[in-house]
Coordinates of C-alpha atoms and ligand atoms in Angstrom, one line a residue:
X985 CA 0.0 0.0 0.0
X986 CA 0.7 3.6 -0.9
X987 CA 0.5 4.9 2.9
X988 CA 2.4 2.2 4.6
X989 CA 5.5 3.5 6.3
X990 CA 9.0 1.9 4.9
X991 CA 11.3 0.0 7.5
X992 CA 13.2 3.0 7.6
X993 CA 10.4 5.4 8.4
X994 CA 9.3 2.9 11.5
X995 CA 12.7 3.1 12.9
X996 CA 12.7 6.7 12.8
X997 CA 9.5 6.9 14.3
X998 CA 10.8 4.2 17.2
X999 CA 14.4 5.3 17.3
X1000 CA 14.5 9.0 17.0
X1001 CA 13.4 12.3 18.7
X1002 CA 10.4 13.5 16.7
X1003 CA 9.6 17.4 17.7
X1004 CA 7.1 18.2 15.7
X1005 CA 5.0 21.6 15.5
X1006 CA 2.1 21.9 17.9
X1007 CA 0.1 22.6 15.4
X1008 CA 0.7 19.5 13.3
X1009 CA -0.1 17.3 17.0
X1010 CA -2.7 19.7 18.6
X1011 CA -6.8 18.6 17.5
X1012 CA -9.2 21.7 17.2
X1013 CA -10.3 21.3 20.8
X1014 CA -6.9 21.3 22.5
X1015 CA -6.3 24.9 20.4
X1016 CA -9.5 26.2 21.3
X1017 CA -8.9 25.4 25.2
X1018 CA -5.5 27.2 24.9
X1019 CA -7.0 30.4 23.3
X1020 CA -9.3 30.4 26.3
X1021 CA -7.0 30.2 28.8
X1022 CA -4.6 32.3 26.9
X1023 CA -7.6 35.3 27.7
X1024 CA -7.3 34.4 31.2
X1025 CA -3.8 34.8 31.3
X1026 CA -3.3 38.3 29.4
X1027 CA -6.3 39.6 32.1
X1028 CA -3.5 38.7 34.6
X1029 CA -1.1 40.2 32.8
X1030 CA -2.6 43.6 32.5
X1031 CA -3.5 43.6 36.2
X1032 CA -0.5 42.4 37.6
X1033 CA 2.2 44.8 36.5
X1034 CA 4.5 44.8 39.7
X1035 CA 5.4 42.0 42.4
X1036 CA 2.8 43.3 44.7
X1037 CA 0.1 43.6 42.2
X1038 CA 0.7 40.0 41.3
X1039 CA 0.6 39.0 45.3
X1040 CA -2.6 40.7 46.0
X1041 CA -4.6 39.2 42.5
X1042 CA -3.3 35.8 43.0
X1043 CA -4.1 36.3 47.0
X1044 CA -8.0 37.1 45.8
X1045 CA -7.8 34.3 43.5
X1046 CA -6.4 31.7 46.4
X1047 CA -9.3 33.1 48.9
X1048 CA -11.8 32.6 46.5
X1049 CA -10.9 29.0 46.0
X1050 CA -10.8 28.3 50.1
X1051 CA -7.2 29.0 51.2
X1052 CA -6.6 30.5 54.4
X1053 CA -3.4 32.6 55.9
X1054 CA -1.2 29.4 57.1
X1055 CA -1.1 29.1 61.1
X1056 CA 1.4 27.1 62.0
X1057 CA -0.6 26.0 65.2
X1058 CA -3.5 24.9 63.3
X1059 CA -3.5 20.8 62.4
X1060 CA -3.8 20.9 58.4
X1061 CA -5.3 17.4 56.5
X1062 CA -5.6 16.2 53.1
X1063 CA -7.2 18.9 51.0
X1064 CA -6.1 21.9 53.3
X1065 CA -4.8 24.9 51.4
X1066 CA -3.1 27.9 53.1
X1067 CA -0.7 30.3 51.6
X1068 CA 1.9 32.5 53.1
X1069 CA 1.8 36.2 52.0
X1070 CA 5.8 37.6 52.8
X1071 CA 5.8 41.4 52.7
X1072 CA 3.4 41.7 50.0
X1073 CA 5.8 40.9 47.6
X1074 CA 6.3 37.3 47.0
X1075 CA 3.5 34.4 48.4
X1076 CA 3.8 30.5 49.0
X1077 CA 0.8 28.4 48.8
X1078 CA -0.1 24.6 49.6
X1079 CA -2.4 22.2 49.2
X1080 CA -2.1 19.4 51.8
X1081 CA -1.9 16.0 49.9
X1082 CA -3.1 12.6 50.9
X1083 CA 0.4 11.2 51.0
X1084 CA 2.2 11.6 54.9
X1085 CA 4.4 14.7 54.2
X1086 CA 7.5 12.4 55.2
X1087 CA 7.5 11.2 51.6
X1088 CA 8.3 14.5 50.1
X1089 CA 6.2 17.9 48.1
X1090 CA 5.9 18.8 45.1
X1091 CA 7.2 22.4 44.6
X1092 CA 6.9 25.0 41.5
X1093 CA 8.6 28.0 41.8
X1094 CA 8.5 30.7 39.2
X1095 CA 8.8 34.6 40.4
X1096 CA 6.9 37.8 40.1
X1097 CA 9.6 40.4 39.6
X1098 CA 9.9 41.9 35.8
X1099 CA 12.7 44.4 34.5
X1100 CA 11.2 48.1 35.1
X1101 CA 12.7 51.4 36.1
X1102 CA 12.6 52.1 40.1
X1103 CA 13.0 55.8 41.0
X1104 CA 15.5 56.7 42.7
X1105 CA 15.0 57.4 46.7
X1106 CA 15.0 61.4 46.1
X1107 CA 12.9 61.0 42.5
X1108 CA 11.5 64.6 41.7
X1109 CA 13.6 67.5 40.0
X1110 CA 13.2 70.5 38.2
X1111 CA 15.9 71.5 35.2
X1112 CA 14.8 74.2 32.5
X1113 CA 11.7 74.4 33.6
X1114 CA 10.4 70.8 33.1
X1115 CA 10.1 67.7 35.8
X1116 CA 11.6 64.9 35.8
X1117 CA 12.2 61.7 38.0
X1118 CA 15.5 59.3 38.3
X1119 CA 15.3 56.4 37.9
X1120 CA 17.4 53.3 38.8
X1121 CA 17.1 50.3 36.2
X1122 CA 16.2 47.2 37.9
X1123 CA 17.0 43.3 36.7
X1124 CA 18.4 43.3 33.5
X1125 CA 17.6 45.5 30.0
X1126 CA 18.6 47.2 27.2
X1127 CA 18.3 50.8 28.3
X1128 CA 18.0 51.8 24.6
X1129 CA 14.4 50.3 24.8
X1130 CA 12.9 52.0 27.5
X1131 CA 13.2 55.2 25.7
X1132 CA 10.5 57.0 23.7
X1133 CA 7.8 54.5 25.1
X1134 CA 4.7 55.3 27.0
X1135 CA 5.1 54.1 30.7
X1136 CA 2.5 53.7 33.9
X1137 CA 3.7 54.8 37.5
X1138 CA 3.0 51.9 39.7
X1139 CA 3.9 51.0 43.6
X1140 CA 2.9 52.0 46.8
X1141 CA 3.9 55.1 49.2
X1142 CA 4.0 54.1 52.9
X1143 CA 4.0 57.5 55.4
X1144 CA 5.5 57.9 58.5
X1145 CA 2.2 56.5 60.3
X1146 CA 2.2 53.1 58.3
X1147 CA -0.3 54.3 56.2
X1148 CA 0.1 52.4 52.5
X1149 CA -1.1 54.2 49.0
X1150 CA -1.3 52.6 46.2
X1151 CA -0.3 54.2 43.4
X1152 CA -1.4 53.3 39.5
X1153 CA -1.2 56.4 37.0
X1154 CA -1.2 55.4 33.4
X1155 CA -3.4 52.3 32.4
X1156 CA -7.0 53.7 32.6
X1157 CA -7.8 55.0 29.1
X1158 CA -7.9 58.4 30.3
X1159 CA -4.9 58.3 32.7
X1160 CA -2.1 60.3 31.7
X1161 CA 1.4 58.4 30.7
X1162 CA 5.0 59.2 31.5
X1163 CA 7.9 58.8 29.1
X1164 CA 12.0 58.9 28.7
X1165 CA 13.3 61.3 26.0
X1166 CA 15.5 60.3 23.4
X1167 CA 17.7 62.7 20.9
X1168 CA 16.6 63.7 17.3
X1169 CA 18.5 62.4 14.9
X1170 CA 19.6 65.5 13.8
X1171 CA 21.1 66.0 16.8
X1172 CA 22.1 62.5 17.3
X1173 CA 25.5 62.3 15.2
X1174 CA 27.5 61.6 19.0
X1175 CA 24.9 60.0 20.1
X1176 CA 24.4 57.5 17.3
X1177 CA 28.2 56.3 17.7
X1178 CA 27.9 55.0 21.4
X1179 CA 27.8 51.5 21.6
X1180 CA 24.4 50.1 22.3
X1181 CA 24.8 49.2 25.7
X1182 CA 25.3 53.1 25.9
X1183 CA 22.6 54.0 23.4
X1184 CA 20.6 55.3 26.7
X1185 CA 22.5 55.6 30.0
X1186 CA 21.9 54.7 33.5
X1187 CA 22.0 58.0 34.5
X1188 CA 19.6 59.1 31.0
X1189 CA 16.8 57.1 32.1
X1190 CA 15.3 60.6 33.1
X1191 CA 11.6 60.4 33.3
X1192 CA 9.1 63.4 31.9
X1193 CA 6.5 63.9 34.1
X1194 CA 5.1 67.6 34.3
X1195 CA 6.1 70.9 33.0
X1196 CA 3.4 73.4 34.3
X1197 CA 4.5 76.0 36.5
X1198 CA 3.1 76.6 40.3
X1199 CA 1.3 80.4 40.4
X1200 CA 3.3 82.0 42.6
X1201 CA 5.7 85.0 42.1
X1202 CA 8.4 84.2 45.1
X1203 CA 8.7 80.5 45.4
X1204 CA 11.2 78.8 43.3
X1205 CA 11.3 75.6 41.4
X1206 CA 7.7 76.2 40.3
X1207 CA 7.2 72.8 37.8
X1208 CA 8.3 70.5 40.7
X1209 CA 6.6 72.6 43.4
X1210 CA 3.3 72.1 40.9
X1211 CA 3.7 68.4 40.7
X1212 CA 4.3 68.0 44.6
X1213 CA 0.8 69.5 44.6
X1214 CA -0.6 67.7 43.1
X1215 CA 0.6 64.6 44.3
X1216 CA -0.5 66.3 48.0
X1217 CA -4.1 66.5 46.4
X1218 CA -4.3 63.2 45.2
X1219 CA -2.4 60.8 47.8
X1220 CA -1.8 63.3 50.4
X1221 CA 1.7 62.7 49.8
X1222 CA 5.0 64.9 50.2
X1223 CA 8.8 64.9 49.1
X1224 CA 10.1 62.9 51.9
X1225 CA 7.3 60.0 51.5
X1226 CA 9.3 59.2 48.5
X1227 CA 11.9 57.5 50.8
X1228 CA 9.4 55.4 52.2
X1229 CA 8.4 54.1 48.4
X1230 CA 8.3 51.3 46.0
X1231 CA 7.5 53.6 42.9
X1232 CA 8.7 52.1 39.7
X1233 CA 7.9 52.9 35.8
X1234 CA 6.7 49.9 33.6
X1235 CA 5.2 49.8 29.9
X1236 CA 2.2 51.2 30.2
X1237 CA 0.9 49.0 27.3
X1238 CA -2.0 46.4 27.4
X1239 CA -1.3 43.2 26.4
X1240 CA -2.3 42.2 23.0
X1241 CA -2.8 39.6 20.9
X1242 CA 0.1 39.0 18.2
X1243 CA -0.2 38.1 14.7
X1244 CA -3.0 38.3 12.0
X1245 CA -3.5 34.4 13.5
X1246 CA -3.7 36.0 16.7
X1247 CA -1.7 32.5 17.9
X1248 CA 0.7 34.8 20.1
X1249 CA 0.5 37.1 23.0
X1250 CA 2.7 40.5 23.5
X1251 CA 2.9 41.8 26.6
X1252 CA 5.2 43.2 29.1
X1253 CA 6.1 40.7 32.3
X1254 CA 5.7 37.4 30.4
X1255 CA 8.9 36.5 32.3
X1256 CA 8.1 35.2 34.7
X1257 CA 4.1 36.0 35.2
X1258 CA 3.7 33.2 32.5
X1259 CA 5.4 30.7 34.4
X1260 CA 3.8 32.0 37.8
X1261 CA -0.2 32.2 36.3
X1262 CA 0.3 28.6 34.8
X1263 CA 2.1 26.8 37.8
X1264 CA -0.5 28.6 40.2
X1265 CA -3.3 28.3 37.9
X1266 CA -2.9 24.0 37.5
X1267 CA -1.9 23.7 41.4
X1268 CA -5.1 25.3 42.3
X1269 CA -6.5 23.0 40.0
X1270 CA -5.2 20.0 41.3
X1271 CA -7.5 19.5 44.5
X1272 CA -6.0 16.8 46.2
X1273 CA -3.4 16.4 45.1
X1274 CA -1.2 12.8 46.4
X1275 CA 1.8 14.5 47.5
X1276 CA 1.6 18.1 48.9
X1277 CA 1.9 20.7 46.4
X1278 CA 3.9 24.0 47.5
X1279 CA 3.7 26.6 45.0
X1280 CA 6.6 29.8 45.1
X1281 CA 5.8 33.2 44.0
X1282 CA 9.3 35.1 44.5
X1283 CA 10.6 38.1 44.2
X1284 CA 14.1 39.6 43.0
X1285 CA 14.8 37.1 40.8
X1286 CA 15.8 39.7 38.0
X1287 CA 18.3 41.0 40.7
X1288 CA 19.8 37.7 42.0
X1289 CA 17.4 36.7 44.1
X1290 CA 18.7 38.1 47.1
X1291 CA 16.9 39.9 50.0
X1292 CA 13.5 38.1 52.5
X1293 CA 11.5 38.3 49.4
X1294 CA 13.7 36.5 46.9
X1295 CA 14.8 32.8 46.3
X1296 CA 17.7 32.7 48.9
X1297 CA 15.7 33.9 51.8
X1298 CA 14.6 30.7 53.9
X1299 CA 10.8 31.7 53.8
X1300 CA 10.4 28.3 52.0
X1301 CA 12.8 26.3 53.8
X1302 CA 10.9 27.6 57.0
X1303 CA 7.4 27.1 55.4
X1304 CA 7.6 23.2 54.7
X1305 CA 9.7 22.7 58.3
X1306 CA 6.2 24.0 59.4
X1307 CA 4.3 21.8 57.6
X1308 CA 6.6 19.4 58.6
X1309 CA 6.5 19.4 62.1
X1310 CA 2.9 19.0 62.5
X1311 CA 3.3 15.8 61.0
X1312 CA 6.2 15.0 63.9
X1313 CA 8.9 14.8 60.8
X1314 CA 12.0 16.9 60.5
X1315 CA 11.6 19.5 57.3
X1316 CA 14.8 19.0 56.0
X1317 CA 13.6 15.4 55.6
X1318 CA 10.6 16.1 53.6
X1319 CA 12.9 18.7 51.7
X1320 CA 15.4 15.6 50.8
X1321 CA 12.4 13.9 49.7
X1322 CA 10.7 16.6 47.4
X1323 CA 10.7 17.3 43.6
X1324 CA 10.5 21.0 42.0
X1325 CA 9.8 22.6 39.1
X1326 CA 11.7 25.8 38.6
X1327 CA 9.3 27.5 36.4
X1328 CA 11.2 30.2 34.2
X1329 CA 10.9 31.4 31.1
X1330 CA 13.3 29.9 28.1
X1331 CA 14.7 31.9 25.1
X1332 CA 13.1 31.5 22.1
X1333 CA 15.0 30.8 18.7
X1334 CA 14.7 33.9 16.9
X1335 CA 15.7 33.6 13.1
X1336 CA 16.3 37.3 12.8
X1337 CA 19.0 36.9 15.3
X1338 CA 19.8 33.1 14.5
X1339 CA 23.7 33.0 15.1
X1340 CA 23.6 33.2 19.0
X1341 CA 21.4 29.9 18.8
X1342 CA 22.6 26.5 18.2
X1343 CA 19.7 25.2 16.6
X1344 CA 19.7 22.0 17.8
X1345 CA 19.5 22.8 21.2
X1346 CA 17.2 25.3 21.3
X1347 CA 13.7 26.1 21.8
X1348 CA 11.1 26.7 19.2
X1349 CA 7.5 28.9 19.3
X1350 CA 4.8 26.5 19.2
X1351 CA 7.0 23.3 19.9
X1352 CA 5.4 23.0 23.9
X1353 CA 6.9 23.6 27.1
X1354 CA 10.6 23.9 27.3
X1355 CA 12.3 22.0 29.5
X1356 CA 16.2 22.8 30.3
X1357 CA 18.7 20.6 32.1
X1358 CA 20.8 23.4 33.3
X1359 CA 20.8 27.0 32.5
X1360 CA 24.4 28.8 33.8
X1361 CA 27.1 30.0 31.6
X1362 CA 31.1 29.6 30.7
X1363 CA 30.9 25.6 30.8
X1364 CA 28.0 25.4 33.1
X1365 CA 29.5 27.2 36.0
X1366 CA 26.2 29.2 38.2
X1367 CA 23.4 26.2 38.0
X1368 CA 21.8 23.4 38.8
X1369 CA 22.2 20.9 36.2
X1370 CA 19.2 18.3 37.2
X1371 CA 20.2 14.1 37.5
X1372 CA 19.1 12.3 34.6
X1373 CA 17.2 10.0 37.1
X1374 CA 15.0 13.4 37.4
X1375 CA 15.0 14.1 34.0
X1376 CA 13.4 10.7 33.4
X1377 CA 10.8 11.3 36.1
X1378 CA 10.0 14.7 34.6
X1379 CA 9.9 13.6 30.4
X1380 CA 7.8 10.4 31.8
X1381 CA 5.4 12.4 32.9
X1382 CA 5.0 14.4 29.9
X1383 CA 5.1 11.9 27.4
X1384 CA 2.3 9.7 29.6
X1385 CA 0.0 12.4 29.4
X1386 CA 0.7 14.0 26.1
X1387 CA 2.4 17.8 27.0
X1388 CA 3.8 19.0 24.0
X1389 CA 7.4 19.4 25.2
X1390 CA 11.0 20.8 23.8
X1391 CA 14.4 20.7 25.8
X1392 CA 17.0 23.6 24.7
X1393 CA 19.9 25.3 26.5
X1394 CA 19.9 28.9 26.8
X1395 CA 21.4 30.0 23.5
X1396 CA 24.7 28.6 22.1
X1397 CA 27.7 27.7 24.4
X1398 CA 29.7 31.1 25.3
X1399 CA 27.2 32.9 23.7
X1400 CA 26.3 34.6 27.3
X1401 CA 23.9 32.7 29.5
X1402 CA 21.8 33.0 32.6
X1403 CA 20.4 31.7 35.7
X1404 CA 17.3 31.0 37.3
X1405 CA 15.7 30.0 40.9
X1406 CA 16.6 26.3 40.5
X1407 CA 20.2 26.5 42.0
X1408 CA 18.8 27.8 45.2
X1409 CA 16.4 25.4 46.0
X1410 CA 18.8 22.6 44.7
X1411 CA 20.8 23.7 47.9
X1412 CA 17.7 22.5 50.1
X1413 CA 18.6 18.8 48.7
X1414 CA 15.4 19.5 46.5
X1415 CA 15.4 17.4 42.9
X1416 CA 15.0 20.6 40.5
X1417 CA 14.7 21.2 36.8
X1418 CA 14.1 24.3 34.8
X1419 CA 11.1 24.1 32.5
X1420 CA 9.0 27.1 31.3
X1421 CA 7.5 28.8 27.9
X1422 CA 9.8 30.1 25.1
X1423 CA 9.8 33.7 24.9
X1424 CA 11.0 36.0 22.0
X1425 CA 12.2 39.5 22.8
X1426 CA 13.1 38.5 26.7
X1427 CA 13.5 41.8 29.1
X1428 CA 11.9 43.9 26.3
X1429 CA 9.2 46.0 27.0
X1430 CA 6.9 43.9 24.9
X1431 CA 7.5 40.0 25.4
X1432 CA 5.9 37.9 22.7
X1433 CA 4.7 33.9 23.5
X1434 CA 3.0 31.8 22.1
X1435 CA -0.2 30.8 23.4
X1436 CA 0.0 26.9 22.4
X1437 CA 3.4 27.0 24.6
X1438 CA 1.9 29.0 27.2
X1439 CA -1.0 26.2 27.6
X1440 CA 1.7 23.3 27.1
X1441 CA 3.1 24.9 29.7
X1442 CA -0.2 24.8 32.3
X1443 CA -0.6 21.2 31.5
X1444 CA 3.1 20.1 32.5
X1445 CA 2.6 21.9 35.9
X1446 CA -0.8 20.0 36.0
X1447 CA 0.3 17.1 35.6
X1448 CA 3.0 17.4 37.8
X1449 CA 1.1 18.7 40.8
X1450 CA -1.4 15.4 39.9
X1451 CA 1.1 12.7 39.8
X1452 CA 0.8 9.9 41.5
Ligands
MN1539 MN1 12.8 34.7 34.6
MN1540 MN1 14.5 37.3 33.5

């Protein structure tokens, strides 16, 4: 027969790695149940624009669903689900599984932190007769791109008395926006020789934000002096409340979808919100679960994860010892006995820029989640590299329950590199591996996805929170 596969083609089929495009493996229904979740997702996007905005939706979301602030003198059972909120700015959450906690949890740990501009402790000045904030870069960009773009002022102001104000100017249609300026051309001819790590400079990334003068004959500095009064109307808020601030400038973009096939998603915050909504999204859909599912929100991963709210503070370590302990067991048993999922976004292959990929090894739009040994740089030095007896455990799962899936490193050996979470909790004797969605235009303003990864990528966590 015509259709029958030659000996050769079987073999291939049995012997070889066949990555295929989702689209050529995904039916109708699958793609239609990714677009909807996909509209889910960019709603969380667009509201969750800062670490804190990100704790306080997901926070709504976990209440809604039955969990309660964890008290570590309360007895938790099967089905329990508690969360820890730490400062605001990063959140842990569990589901209590049937299995005695002695045998291990399940952890997936993404973070909530995305490049953006923080101003500066003493923001506000005044120069030819226009205001302006400084700004301090935070996590990782290309300064050149944050010019010449509109931008949102998010964060909070705490005064003296404790008393928080939340701050969100610029995503309400009829919000005003900030912006950096850049030079004309014209004027440019220095400015066009820097290198582009120079293009804009630290110290450029000068923010526009009024340039109406206060009424008032004697006083001086009369654009900033307007501004402050403004901000005195609005939040009640002076000069010296901007030491007592997390302010910070971010895209001030919705997100969209991408493509006259609409099959991607552009956005700012993809990494790591995608990895965060997906792995928080499947473990609050995995009820009860067998083993105890601990889900990690962090913060300053962008920045090293450093500080209580990032991956090297022992919130976590200290959360499962207190789950531990009510079951009589010692937590850094259960944390010799636990698997994780560092959930971080991968570089996507990008043909435009092809020659810092090796194409073998790297990860594809549309080719499922991405799953990455080790991450590091310089001959795999700054990692965890995960055992092959957990890389087993991990593509088992995956293949059993059909998640489209890739495996790449990031970008071609000394090409540059990166790090994630996963070496961290690796040095809690945790099993970790680095899996996430493949993301074009990393630490841009506008991220692009695509949305049959980004639901790949919700099933693996599913299934990984499920397992048996
Ligand atoms: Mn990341
Ligand atoms: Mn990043």
């Amino acid at each position: 027969m015509e259709n029958e596969k030659s000996k050769g083609q079987l073999l291939q089929d049995e012997l070889l790695i066949n990555n295929k495009n989702g689209w050529d493996l995904i039916s109708d229904d699958e793609a239609a149940r990714a677009d909807a979740f996909c509209e889910e997702y960019k709603a969380f996007l667009n509201a969750c624009k800062t670490e804190r905005e990100t704790v306080d939706y997901t926070v709504e979301m976990l209440e809604k669903a039955g969990y309660t602030p964890f008290d570590r003198n309360q007895n938790y059972s099967a089905g329990d689900k508690v969360y820890i909120n730490n400062r605001g700015k990063a959140l842990l959450f569990a589901t209590i599984g049937t299995q005695p906690i002695e045998k291990g949890v399940r952890i997936m740990a993404s973070h909530i932190d995305s490049p953006k501009l923080d101003l500066k402790p003493r923001p506000l000045y005044e120069e030819a007769q226009l205001a302006l904030f400084k700004t301090h870069y935070y996590g990782g960009i290309k300064r050149y791109q944050w010019g010449t773009i509109p931008l949102a002022l998010h964060g909070v102001v705490v005064k003296r008395d404790g008393t928080m104000v939340k701050v969100n100017i610029g995503e309400a249609e009829s919000d005003p926006v900030f912006c950096i300026t850049d030079l004309l051309p014209h004027l440019g001819k220095e400015q066009m020789a820097r290198t582009l790590q120079d293009g804009l400079k630290g110290e450029e990334l000068n923010v526009l934000v009024g340039s109406r003068m206060f009424k008032d004959d004697k006083a001086s500095e009369r654009v900033k002096l307007y501004i402050i009064s403004l901000l005195k109307e609005k939040y009640d808020i002076s000069e010296p409340d901007f030491l007592s601030a997390e302010l910070m400038l971010v895209p001030a973009f919705q997100t969209k979808d991408l493509g006259f096939d609409r099959s991607m998603i552009g956005g700012y915050g993809h990494d790591d919100r995608i990895c965060a909504y997906t792995s928080l999204r499947a473990a609050m859909d995995v009820t009860s679960p067998a083993y105890t599912t601990v889900t990690v929100l962090a913060d300053k991963e962008e920045t090293g994860s450093d500080g209580n709210t990032g991956m090297q503070s022992r919130v976590l370590e200290y959360f499962i010892a207190d789950l531990a302990e009510q079951q009589g067991i010692p937590g850094r048993v259960v944390l010799s006995n636990s698997k994780c999922l560092s959930a971080d976004v991968a570089a996507a292959y990008d043909p435009t820029f092809s020659d810092v990929s090796e194409k073998r090894n790297s990860a594809y739009l549309n080719y499922g989640v991405a799953v990455m040994k080790y991450t590091g740089s310089g001959g795999k030095y700054s990692t965890n590299e995960a055992t092959a007896e957990f890389m087993a455990y991990v593509r088992n799962i995956l293949d059993e329950k059909n998640v489209l899936w890739q495996t790449c490193e990031l970008g071609k050996v000394d090409a540059g590199g990166g790090g994630t979470v996963a070496k961290y909790i690796s040095k809690l004797n945790v099993d970790v591996v680095d899996i996430g969605v493949a993301v074009l235009s990393m630490h841009s303003p506008f991220e692009v996805v695509s949305k049959l990864d980004t639901y790949m990528t919700y099933r693996a966590f599913y299934e990984f929170a499920a397992a048996k």
